[in-house]
Every structure is written in structure tokens, then in C-alpha cells.
Amino acid sequence: MNKKKIVWLIPLLALSLTACSQKQKQAAPKPLTKAQVIKIASKSFKSGQVIQSVKLASDETNQVVTANTVFGGQQATFHINNQITSKGKSSRSEEWISSNHVYINGSSSWYKANLENLSGHTYADLVSAVYNNPVLTNPAPKLLNSYKLSHKKSTYTLKATISDKQIADQVVAPIAQTLAQAQNQAQVLKRIRKYSTKQKLQVELVVKDKKLAYANMFVTAKLGKKMNIRWGQSYGNFGSHDFLKVPTNVLAAKDLPTSKK
């Protein structure tokens, strides 16, 4: 290559590099504001997974009740794996819920019953608890003001810790109203909710690529002088079960036997 061509190529190369640099600078998006992240987090969702739990602990005892729920479908459908752990031992059960019917897996056979008669809560209660949690869909102004925002690249995290009984109860209420599998459990959770004191709410919302990735809500409280309580509701896997349906073999369930006791 002769010297004249080299002389022309050098400024052209410099111009090309400058143009690329300018394009990269222009392409860098502005960070989302706290208001924008909150708005994204409050959008409704069609399906996902939620873990509801209540933990009671003291110096003498420790008990955890958990419902790990996959939800979704054209008509809201719920597949729930329940677990109760106490004194180092665990018991488990599996349910499907659709409309006002609950299908229970018992000894490799499926049985069906009326949801409200069995558990003490309705199908509408469950739909509201999972899909319309006010901490996500309609957060109180005091909670909004408590959020602190941090971000790394396209991942944004909102965190808040707030001692407000009314706002904390927005997390506790749907758990207490729908976690129970039987009428007597529903009454116990109702009493625990009623007599809990010193409630403190911790919320963590994570938005990634302008979509809610997961949400954690925990309320710690006291029951009397010795018992500590932690209520929890954690969401994730949004959009993963949009077409959820009760399986055919489950729909063929027998009626759950009733007892006079």
C-alpha cells in the first residue's frame, strides 16, 4: 500500500471509531426511577408460583406450616403442596383447587370436596390472596415512601422495612385466610392473627428486564411474651403456568368420605 492511501485511511478510521463510540453512548438507557420500578412491580400477572407460610417459635417449640402453590390457567387453577413441620417431623399433602372444588391426594387416590366446607375459606378468597395482594397491586403511600431502590445493570431491587400494623396486616390477612387446610386450622390462624403484636413488615421486590422477577414479604410479630411468629408470602416464576389445568385423572376423583366426628 502506498503512502497516499495510508494518509487517507488514518482519518477515515478515526472517524469510524468516533461514530461507533457516539452510538454506544447514545444506546445506553437511562436508569429507571423508583416510581417506574414500583409501577412495573404492581402490574397484574396471569400465572406463577407463590409460597405462603407461618412459623411459630419459642424456647420450647417450633412449628412451620407451608403451602407451595403453582397458579395460572384461563380459569384460575391452583396446584398446592402443603407441609407441616413440628418437633423435627413433617407431614405433607397435595391438592388441586378449581372453582369451589378441592381435590386431595390420599394414599395414591384422589378425592374431591367443597373447598369452603373443608378449609374454611372460599375459592374467591384464594384468588384474591394470590392475584390481588395489595402490597403488590395497590401499595400504601407509607410503604411507597419507605422503599429504597438499588440497581445493577437491568436488575432493580426495592426494599422496605416498616412497623405499621395496618400495612403489615395486608400481608398477614391473605395468608391467615387461605393457608388452612381444615376448619380447625382456620380458627387457629384467625386467633394468631387477631392477637399478634409488634408487627414489622419487610418487603423485597426485584424487577429484571422491566418485569417483576420475584417478590418476598415477611411479617414478624409476637404472640404473648414467649411466642415469635413469622408470616411469609414469596412470589416467583411469573408467566410459567399460563395454561394450567387440573389433570384428567384428578378430575375423576371420588367424593371425600364424610365423618360425623
PDB file of C-alpha atoms in Angstrom:
ATOM      1  CA  MET A   1       0.000   0.000   0.000  1.00  0.00           C
ATOM      2  CA  ASN A   2       1.402   3.404  -0.969  1.00  0.00           C
ATOM      3  CA  LYS A   3       1.805   6.322   1.439  1.00  0.00           C
ATOM      4  CA  LYS A   4      -1.076   8.362  -0.090  1.00  0.00           C
ATOM      5  CA  LYS A   5      -3.596   5.601   0.687  1.00  0.00           C
ATOM      6  CA  ILE A   6      -2.306   5.266   4.260  1.00  0.00           C
ATOM      7  CA  VAL A   7      -2.683   9.014   4.797  1.00  0.00           C
ATOM      8  CA  TRP A   8      -6.356   8.831   3.676  1.00  0.00           C
ATOM      9  CA  LEU A   9      -7.161   5.700   5.698  1.00  0.00           C
ATOM     10  CA  ILE A  10      -5.994   7.009   9.061  1.00  0.00           C
ATOM     11  CA  PRO A  11      -8.528   9.878   9.335  1.00  0.00           C
ATOM     12  CA  LEU A  12     -11.308   7.635   7.960  1.00  0.00           C
ATOM     13  CA  LEU A  13     -10.572   5.020  10.628  1.00  0.00           C
ATOM     14  CA  ALA A  14     -10.561   7.673  13.324  1.00  0.00           C
ATOM     15  CA  LEU A  15     -13.942   8.982  12.154  1.00  0.00           C
ATOM     16  CA  SER A  16     -15.352   5.462  12.113  1.00  0.00           C
ATOM     17  CA  LEU A  17     -14.215   4.770  15.686  1.00  0.00           C
ATOM     18  CA  THR A  18     -15.638   8.094  16.872  1.00  0.00           C
ATOM     19  CA  ALA A  19     -19.022   7.329  15.283  1.00  0.00           C
ATOM     20  CA  CYS A  20     -19.142   3.889  16.956  1.00  0.00           C
ATOM     21  CA  SER A  21     -18.296   5.436  20.304  1.00  0.00           C
ATOM     22  CA  GLN A  22     -21.076   8.004  19.928  1.00  0.00           C
ATOM     23  CA  LYS A  23     -23.612   5.290  19.028  1.00  0.00           C
ATOM     24  CA  GLN A  24     -22.656   3.287  22.119  1.00  0.00           C
ATOM     25  CA  LYS A  25     -23.100   6.338  24.316  1.00  0.00           C
ATOM     26  CA  GLN A  26     -26.492   7.095  22.796  1.00  0.00           C
ATOM     27  CA  ALA A  27     -27.622   3.467  23.170  1.00  0.00           C
ATOM     28  CA  ALA A  28     -27.025   3.390  26.935  1.00  0.00           C
ATOM     29  CA  PRO A  29     -30.528   3.590  28.527  1.00  0.00           C
ATOM     30  CA  LYS A  30     -31.308   5.849  31.437  1.00  0.00           C
ATOM     31  CA  PRO A  31     -31.759   4.051  34.771  1.00  0.00           C
ATOM     32  CA  LEU A  32     -35.368   3.519  35.812  1.00  0.00           C
ATOM     33  CA  THR A  33     -36.727   5.723  38.562  1.00  0.00           C
ATOM     34  CA  LYS A  34     -38.207   4.355  41.783  1.00  0.00           C
ATOM     35  CA  ALA A  35     -41.695   5.295  40.568  1.00  0.00           C
ATOM     36  CA  GLN A  36     -41.151   3.389  37.312  1.00  0.00           C
ATOM     37  CA  VAL A  37     -39.899   0.274  39.112  1.00  0.00           C
ATOM     38  CA  ILE A  38     -42.872   0.371  41.517  1.00  0.00           C
ATOM     39  CA  LYS A  39     -45.263   0.670  38.563  1.00  0.00           C
ATOM     40  CA  ILE A  40     -43.704  -2.362  36.853  1.00  0.00           C
ATOM     41  CA  ALA A  41     -43.871  -4.382  40.089  1.00  0.00           C
ATOM     42  CA  SER A  42     -47.580  -3.580  40.516  1.00  0.00           C
ATOM     43  CA  LYS A  43     -48.646  -4.963  37.121  1.00  0.00           C
ATOM     44  CA  SER A  44     -51.037  -7.916  37.210  1.00  0.00           C
ATOM     45  CA  PHE A  45     -49.802 -11.419  36.356  1.00  0.00           C
ATOM     46  CA  LYS A  46     -51.501 -14.437  34.759  1.00  0.00           C
ATOM     47  CA  SER A  47     -49.540 -17.200  36.443  1.00  0.00           C
ATOM     48  CA  GLY A  48     -46.600 -18.047  38.641  1.00  0.00           C
ATOM     49  CA  GLN A  49     -45.655 -19.634  41.935  1.00  0.00           C
ATOM     50  CA  VAL A  50     -46.236 -18.442  45.491  1.00  0.00           C
ATOM     51  CA  ILE A  51     -45.087 -19.860  48.825  1.00  0.00           C
ATOM     52  CA  GLN A  52     -47.216 -18.954  51.826  1.00  0.00           C
ATOM     53  CA  SER A  53     -46.006 -19.823  55.303  1.00  0.00           C
ATOM     54  CA  VAL A  54     -46.391 -19.210  59.004  1.00  0.00           C
ATOM     55  CA  LYS A  55     -43.697 -20.084  61.521  1.00  0.00           C
ATOM     56  CA  LEU A  56     -44.294 -20.195  65.286  1.00  0.00           C
ATOM     57  CA  ALA A  57     -41.260 -20.436  67.532  1.00  0.00           C
ATOM     58  CA  SER A  58     -40.454 -20.287  71.234  1.00  0.00           C
ATOM     59  CA  ASP A  59     -37.842 -21.778  73.535  1.00  0.00           C
ATOM     60  CA  GLU A  60     -39.954 -24.942  73.840  1.00  0.00           C
ATOM     61  CA  THR A  61     -41.472 -25.443  70.386  1.00  0.00           C
ATOM     62  CA  ASN A  62     -41.080 -24.719  66.690  1.00  0.00           C
ATOM     63  CA  GLN A  63     -43.747 -25.274  64.035  1.00  0.00           C
ATOM     64  CA  VAL A  64     -43.864 -24.290  60.349  1.00  0.00           C
ATOM     65  CA  VAL A  65     -46.881 -24.535  58.028  1.00  0.00           C
ATOM     66  CA  THR A  66     -46.164 -24.026  54.310  1.00  0.00           C
ATOM     67  CA  ALA A  67     -48.219 -24.031  51.115  1.00  0.00           C
ATOM     68  CA  ASN A  68     -46.156 -24.103  47.908  1.00  0.00           C
ATOM     69  CA  THR A  69     -48.626 -23.116  45.176  1.00  0.00           C
ATOM     70  CA  VAL A  70     -48.395 -23.086  41.397  1.00  0.00           C
ATOM     71  CA  PHE A  71     -51.185 -20.957  39.912  1.00  0.00           C
ATOM     72  CA  GLY A  72     -52.493 -19.978  36.475  1.00  0.00           C
ATOM     73  CA  GLY A  73     -54.853 -21.006  33.705  1.00  0.00           C
ATOM     74  CA  GLN A  74     -57.739 -19.394  31.842  1.00  0.00           C
ATOM     75  CA  GLN A  75     -59.811 -20.024  34.956  1.00  0.00           C
ATOM     76  CA  ALA A  76     -57.556 -19.574  37.997  1.00  0.00           C
ATOM     77  CA  THR A  77     -56.309 -23.028  38.988  1.00  0.00           C
ATOM     78  CA  PHE A  78     -54.067 -23.897  41.933  1.00  0.00           C
ATOM     79  CA  HIS A  79     -51.760 -26.860  42.492  1.00  0.00           C
ATOM     80  CA  ILE A  80     -50.697 -26.856  46.154  1.00  0.00           C
ATOM     81  CA  ASN A  81     -48.136 -28.874  48.053  1.00  0.00           C
ATOM     82  CA  ASN A  82     -48.683 -28.435  51.785  1.00  0.00           C
ATOM     83  CA  GLN A  83     -46.215 -29.225  54.532  1.00  0.00           C
ATOM     84  CA  ILE A  84     -46.406 -29.055  58.324  1.00  0.00           C
ATOM     85  CA  THR A  85     -43.180 -29.456  60.313  1.00  0.00           C
ATOM     86  CA  SER A  86     -43.215 -29.817  64.088  1.00  0.00           C
ATOM     87  CA  LYS A  87     -40.686 -31.283  66.512  1.00  0.00           C
ATOM     88  CA  GLY A  88     -38.474 -32.412  63.649  1.00  0.00           C
ATOM     89  CA  LYS A  89     -41.242 -34.369  61.895  1.00  0.00           C
ATOM     90  CA  SER A  90     -43.037 -33.383  58.679  1.00  0.00           C
ATOM     91  CA  SER A  91     -46.371 -34.289  57.111  1.00  0.00           C
ATOM     92  CA  ARG A  92     -47.244 -33.468  53.509  1.00  0.00           C
ATOM     93  CA  SER A  93     -50.332 -33.296  51.322  1.00  0.00           C
ATOM     94  CA  GLU A  94     -51.131 -32.412  47.719  1.00  0.00           C
ATOM     95  CA  GLU A  95     -54.183 -30.527  46.416  1.00  0.00           C
ATOM     96  CA  TRP A  96     -55.661 -29.133  43.226  1.00  0.00           C
ATOM     97  CA  ILE A  97     -58.211 -26.327  43.505  1.00  0.00           C
ATOM     98  CA  SER A  98     -60.525 -25.152  40.751  1.00  0.00           C
ATOM     99  CA  SER A  99     -63.734 -23.208  41.221  1.00  0.00           C
ATOM    100  CA  ASN A 100     -65.184 -24.258  44.584  1.00  0.00           C
ATOM    101  CA  HIS A 101     -63.762 -27.768  44.398  1.00  0.00           C
ATOM    102  CA  VAL A 102     -60.681 -29.080  46.163  1.00  0.00           C
ATOM    103  CA  TYR A 103     -59.086 -32.342  45.021  1.00  0.00           C
ATOM    104  CA  ILE A 104     -56.958 -34.123  47.625  1.00  0.00           C
ATOM    105  CA  ASN A 105     -54.384 -36.839  47.038  1.00  0.00           C
ATOM    106  CA  GLY A 106     -54.821 -39.514  49.675  1.00  0.00           C
ATOM    107  CA  SER A 107     -52.934 -42.827  49.573  1.00  0.00           C
ATOM    108  CA  SER A 108     -52.486 -42.706  45.769  1.00  0.00           C
ATOM    109  CA  SER A 109     -56.216 -41.991  45.206  1.00  0.00           C
ATOM    110  CA  TRP A 110     -57.811 -38.615  44.524  1.00  0.00           C
ATOM    111  CA  TYR A 111     -60.834 -37.330  46.456  1.00  0.00           C
ATOM    112  CA  LYS A 112     -62.892 -34.186  45.956  1.00  0.00           C
ATOM    113  CA  ALA A 113     -64.789 -31.941  48.366  1.00  0.00           C
ATOM    114  CA  ASN A 114     -66.312 -28.493  48.676  1.00  0.00           C
ATOM    115  CA  LEU A 115     -63.413 -26.120  49.357  1.00  0.00           C
ATOM    116  CA  GLU A 116     -65.192 -23.858  51.850  1.00  0.00           C
ATOM    117  CA  ASN A 117     -66.742 -26.710  53.828  1.00  0.00           C
ATOM    118  CA  LEU A 118     -63.363 -28.387  54.184  1.00  0.00           C
ATOM    119  CA  SER A 119     -60.945 -25.488  54.683  1.00  0.00           C
ATOM    120  CA  GLY A 120     -62.992 -22.564  55.940  1.00  0.00           C
ATOM    121  CA  HIS A 121     -62.067 -20.304  53.029  1.00  0.00           C
ATOM    122  CA  THR A 122     -63.628 -19.840  49.600  1.00  0.00           C
ATOM    123  CA  TYR A 123     -62.240 -20.046  46.092  1.00  0.00           C
ATOM    124  CA  ALA A 124     -62.713 -16.269  45.814  1.00  0.00           C
ATOM    125  CA  ASP A 125     -60.594 -15.813  48.974  1.00  0.00           C
ATOM    126  CA  LEU A 126     -57.770 -17.815  47.411  1.00  0.00           C
ATOM    127  CA  VAL A 127     -57.928 -15.976  44.076  1.00  0.00           C
ATOM    128  CA  SER A 128     -57.806 -12.635  45.885  1.00  0.00           C
ATOM    129  CA  ALA A 129     -54.955 -13.709  48.194  1.00  0.00           C
ATOM    130  CA  VAL A 130     -52.749 -14.837  45.299  1.00  0.00           C
ATOM    131  CA  TYR A 131     -53.617 -12.468  42.446  1.00  0.00           C
ATOM    132  CA  ASN A 132     -54.562  -9.265  44.303  1.00  0.00           C
ATOM    133  CA  ASN A 133     -52.067  -8.875  47.129  1.00  0.00           C
ATOM    134  CA  PRO A 134     -52.348  -5.131  47.946  1.00  0.00           C
ATOM    135  CA  VAL A 135     -48.641  -4.840  48.786  1.00  0.00           C
ATOM    136  CA  LEU A 136     -48.032  -5.509  45.092  1.00  0.00           C
ATOM    137  CA  THR A 137     -51.131  -4.229  43.345  1.00  0.00           C
ATOM    138  CA  ASN A 138     -52.049  -1.226  45.497  1.00  0.00           C
ATOM    139  CA  PRO A 139     -49.244  -0.337  47.926  1.00  0.00           C
ATOM    140  CA  ALA A 140     -49.982   2.172  50.690  1.00  0.00           C
ATOM    141  CA  PRO A 141     -48.286   5.606  50.397  1.00  0.00           C
ATOM    142  CA  LYS A 142     -46.357   4.984  53.625  1.00  0.00           C
ATOM    143  CA  LEU A 143     -44.892   1.791  52.146  1.00  0.00           C
ATOM    144  CA  LEU A 144     -44.046   3.539  48.857  1.00  0.00           C
ATOM    145  CA  ASN A 145     -42.128   6.213  50.749  1.00  0.00           C
ATOM    146  CA  SER A 146     -40.215   3.541  52.681  1.00  0.00           C
ATOM    147  CA  TYR A 147     -38.845   1.802  49.584  1.00  0.00           C
ATOM    148  CA  LYS A 148     -35.137   2.150  48.854  1.00  0.00           C
ATOM    149  CA  LEU A 149     -34.011   1.465  45.286  1.00  0.00           C
ATOM    150  CA  SER A 150     -30.764  -0.103  44.113  1.00  0.00           C
ATOM    151  CA  HIS A 151     -29.850  -1.496  40.712  1.00  0.00           C
ATOM    152  CA  LYS A 152     -27.188  -3.356  38.790  1.00  0.00           C
ATOM    153  CA  LYS A 153     -27.482  -3.244  35.011  1.00  0.00           C
ATOM    154  CA  SER A 154     -31.088  -4.265  34.183  1.00  0.00           C
ATOM    155  CA  THR A 155     -31.899  -5.619  37.665  1.00  0.00           C
ATOM    156  CA  TYR A 156     -33.616  -3.270  40.126  1.00  0.00           C
ATOM    157  CA  THR A 157     -34.321  -4.042  43.776  1.00  0.00           C
ATOM    158  CA  LEU A 158     -36.809  -2.306  46.046  1.00  0.00           C
ATOM    159  CA  LYS A 159     -36.505  -2.913  49.777  1.00  0.00           C
ATOM    160  CA  ALA A 160     -38.560  -1.606  52.674  1.00  0.00           C
ATOM    161  CA  THR A 161     -38.837  -2.273  56.398  1.00  0.00           C
ATOM    162  CA  ILE A 162     -41.828  -0.755  58.119  1.00  0.00           C
ATOM    163  CA  SER A 163     -43.507  -1.113  61.517  1.00  0.00           C
ATOM    164  CA  ASP A 164     -47.132  -0.433  60.677  1.00  0.00           C
ATOM    165  CA  LYS A 165     -49.772  -2.911  61.860  1.00  0.00           C
ATOM    166  CA  GLN A 166     -52.316  -1.935  59.187  1.00  0.00           C
ATOM    167  CA  ILE A 167     -49.873  -2.336  56.283  1.00  0.00           C
ATOM    168  CA  ALA A 168     -48.345  -5.496  57.765  1.00  0.00           C
ATOM    169  CA  ASP A 169     -51.818  -6.992  58.036  1.00  0.00           C
ATOM    170  CA  GLN A 170     -52.189  -6.653  54.261  1.00  0.00           C
ATOM    171  CA  VAL A 171     -49.614  -9.446  54.062  1.00  0.00           C
ATOM    172  CA  VAL A 172     -50.841 -11.405  57.081  1.00  0.00           C
ATOM    173  CA  ALA A 173     -54.547 -11.388  56.146  1.00  0.00           C
ATOM    174  CA  PRO A 174     -54.380 -13.361  52.866  1.00  0.00           C
ATOM    175  CA  ILE A 175     -52.059 -15.932  54.441  1.00  0.00           C
ATOM    176  CA  ALA A 176     -54.197 -16.382  57.559  1.00  0.00           C
ATOM    177  CA  GLN A 177     -57.366 -16.600  55.467  1.00  0.00           C
ATOM    178  CA  THR A 178     -56.170 -19.181  52.930  1.00  0.00           C
ATOM    179  CA  LEU A 179     -53.280 -21.226  54.347  1.00  0.00           C
ATOM    180  CA  ALA A 180     -55.514 -23.526  56.399  1.00  0.00           C
ATOM    181  CA  GLN A 181     -56.443 -26.954  55.031  1.00  0.00           C
ATOM    182  CA  ALA A 182     -59.173 -27.587  57.595  1.00  0.00           C
ATOM    183  CA  GLN A 183     -61.743 -25.622  59.609  1.00  0.00           C
ATOM    184  CA  ASN A 184     -59.900 -26.045  62.937  1.00  0.00           C
ATOM    185  CA  GLN A 185     -56.639 -24.789  61.389  1.00  0.00           C
ATOM    186  CA  ALA A 186     -58.504 -21.757  60.024  1.00  0.00           C
ATOM    187  CA  GLN A 187     -59.709 -20.874  63.521  1.00  0.00           C
ATOM    188  CA  VAL A 188     -56.193 -21.192  64.975  1.00  0.00           C
ATOM    189  CA  LEU A 189     -54.693 -18.915  62.301  1.00  0.00           C
ATOM    190  CA  LYS A 190     -57.518 -16.424  62.836  1.00  0.00           C
ATOM    191  CA  ARG A 191     -56.733 -16.207  66.550  1.00  0.00           C
ATOM    192  CA  ILE A 192     -52.995 -15.892  65.943  1.00  0.00           C
ATOM    193  CA  ARG A 193     -53.611 -13.028  63.539  1.00  0.00           C
ATOM    194  CA  LYS A 194     -56.004 -11.301  65.960  1.00  0.00           C
ATOM    195  CA  TYR A 195     -53.716 -11.389  68.992  1.00  0.00           C
ATOM    196  CA  SER A 196     -50.356 -10.732  67.312  1.00  0.00           C
ATOM    197  CA  THR A 197     -48.487  -7.598  68.377  1.00  0.00           C
ATOM    198  CA  LYS A 198     -45.356  -5.644  67.405  1.00  0.00           C
ATOM    199  CA  GLN A 199     -45.725  -6.427  63.713  1.00  0.00           C
ATOM    200  CA  LYS A 200     -42.839  -5.485  61.413  1.00  0.00           C
ATOM    201  CA  LEU A 201     -43.015  -5.863  57.624  1.00  0.00           C
ATOM    202  CA  GLN A 202     -40.060  -6.476  55.314  1.00  0.00           C
ATOM    203  CA  VAL A 203     -40.579  -6.341  51.557  1.00  0.00           C
ATOM    204  CA  GLU A 204     -38.175  -7.070  48.704  1.00  0.00           C
ATOM    205  CA  LEU A 205     -39.238  -6.642  45.068  1.00  0.00           C
ATOM    206  CA  VAL A 206     -36.880  -7.462  42.204  1.00  0.00           C
ATOM    207  CA  VAL A 207     -37.518  -6.195  38.671  1.00  0.00           C
ATOM    208  CA  LYS A 208     -35.355  -7.607  35.891  1.00  0.00           C
ATOM    209  CA  ASP A 209     -35.525  -6.598  32.229  1.00  0.00           C
ATOM    210  CA  LYS A 210     -38.567  -4.434  33.049  1.00  0.00           C
ATOM    211  CA  LYS A 211     -40.538  -7.363  34.500  1.00  0.00           C
ATOM    212  CA  LEU A 212     -41.180  -8.429  38.082  1.00  0.00           C
ATOM    213  CA  ALA A 213     -38.828 -11.357  38.761  1.00  0.00           C
ATOM    214  CA  TYR A 214     -39.795 -12.146  42.345  1.00  0.00           C
ATOM    215  CA  ALA A 215     -41.291 -10.620  45.479  1.00  0.00           C
ATOM    216  CA  ASN A 216     -40.722 -11.503  49.130  1.00  0.00           C
ATOM    217  CA  MET A 217     -42.899 -10.283  52.011  1.00  0.00           C
ATOM    218  CA  PHE A 218     -42.311 -11.271  55.627  1.00  0.00           C
ATOM    219  CA  VAL A 219     -44.043 -10.085  58.773  1.00  0.00           C
ATOM    220  CA  THR A 220     -42.516 -10.791  62.173  1.00  0.00           C
ATOM    221  CA  ALA A 221     -44.675 -10.451  65.283  1.00  0.00           C
ATOM    222  CA  LYS A 222     -45.128 -11.500  68.888  1.00  0.00           C
ATOM    223  CA  LEU A 223     -47.845 -13.669  70.426  1.00  0.00           C
ATOM    224  CA  GLY A 224     -47.808 -13.233  74.165  1.00  0.00           C
ATOM    225  CA  LYS A 225     -44.427 -12.963  75.855  1.00  0.00           C
ATOM    226  CA  LYS A 226     -42.738 -16.102  74.544  1.00  0.00           C
ATOM    227  CA  MET A 227     -44.012 -16.884  71.049  1.00  0.00           C
ATOM    228  CA  ASN A 228     -42.429 -15.371  67.924  1.00  0.00           C
ATOM    229  CA  ILE A 229     -44.317 -15.501  64.621  1.00  0.00           C
ATOM    230  CA  ARG A 230     -43.215 -15.045  61.035  1.00  0.00           C
ATOM    231  CA  TRP A 231     -45.735 -14.817  58.219  1.00  0.00           C
ATOM    232  CA  GLY A 232     -44.357 -15.123  54.686  1.00  0.00           C
ATOM    233  CA  GLN A 233     -45.522 -14.781  51.104  1.00  0.00           C
ATOM    234  CA  SER A 234     -42.973 -15.181  48.272  1.00  0.00           C
ATOM    235  CA  TYR A 235     -43.718 -14.938  44.544  1.00  0.00           C
ATOM    236  CA  GLY A 236     -41.691 -16.047  41.517  1.00  0.00           C
ATOM    237  CA  ASN A 237     -41.729 -17.914  38.175  1.00  0.00           C
ATOM    238  CA  PHE A 238     -44.225 -15.455  36.696  1.00  0.00           C
ATOM    239  CA  GLY A 239     -45.737 -16.449  33.340  1.00  0.00           C
ATOM    240  CA  SER A 240     -44.648 -20.084  33.687  1.00  0.00           C
ATOM    241  CA  HIS A 241     -48.118 -21.667  34.075  1.00  0.00           C
ATOM    242  CA  ASP A 242     -50.466 -19.628  31.873  1.00  0.00           C
ATOM    243  CA  PHE A 243     -52.281 -22.780  30.692  1.00  0.00           C
ATOM    244  CA  LEU A 244     -52.527 -24.659  33.983  1.00  0.00           C
ATOM    245  CA  LYS A 245     -55.415 -27.161  34.229  1.00  0.00           C
ATOM    246  CA  VAL A 246     -56.494 -29.816  36.690  1.00  0.00           C
ATOM    247  CA  PRO A 247     -55.272 -33.153  35.229  1.00  0.00           C
ATOM    248  CA  THR A 248     -57.903 -35.541  33.871  1.00  0.00           C
ATOM    249  CA  ASN A 249     -57.104 -38.289  36.378  1.00  0.00           C
ATOM    250  CA  VAL A 250     -57.585 -35.793  39.236  1.00  0.00           C
ATOM    251  CA  LEU A 251     -60.970 -34.654  37.865  1.00  0.00           C
ATOM    252  CA  ALA A 252     -62.120 -38.293  38.095  1.00  0.00           C
ATOM    253  CA  ALA A 253     -61.754 -38.124  41.898  1.00  0.00           C
ATOM    254  CA  LYS A 254     -64.206 -39.804  44.272  1.00  0.00           C
ATOM    255  CA  ASP A 255     -66.184 -37.832  46.824  1.00  0.00           C
ATOM    256  CA  LEU A 256     -64.256 -37.386  50.051  1.00  0.00           C
ATOM    257  CA  PRO A 257     -65.807 -39.619  52.759  1.00  0.00           C
ATOM    258  CA  THR A 258     -67.536 -37.626  55.492  1.00  0.00           C
ATOM    259  CA  SER A 259     -67.499 -38.304  59.202  1.00  0.00           C
ATOM    260  CA  LYS A 260     -69.875 -37.303  61.985  1.00  0.00           C
ATOM    261  CA  LYS A 261     -66.882 -36.692  64.297  1.00  0.00           C
TER     262      LYS A 261
END
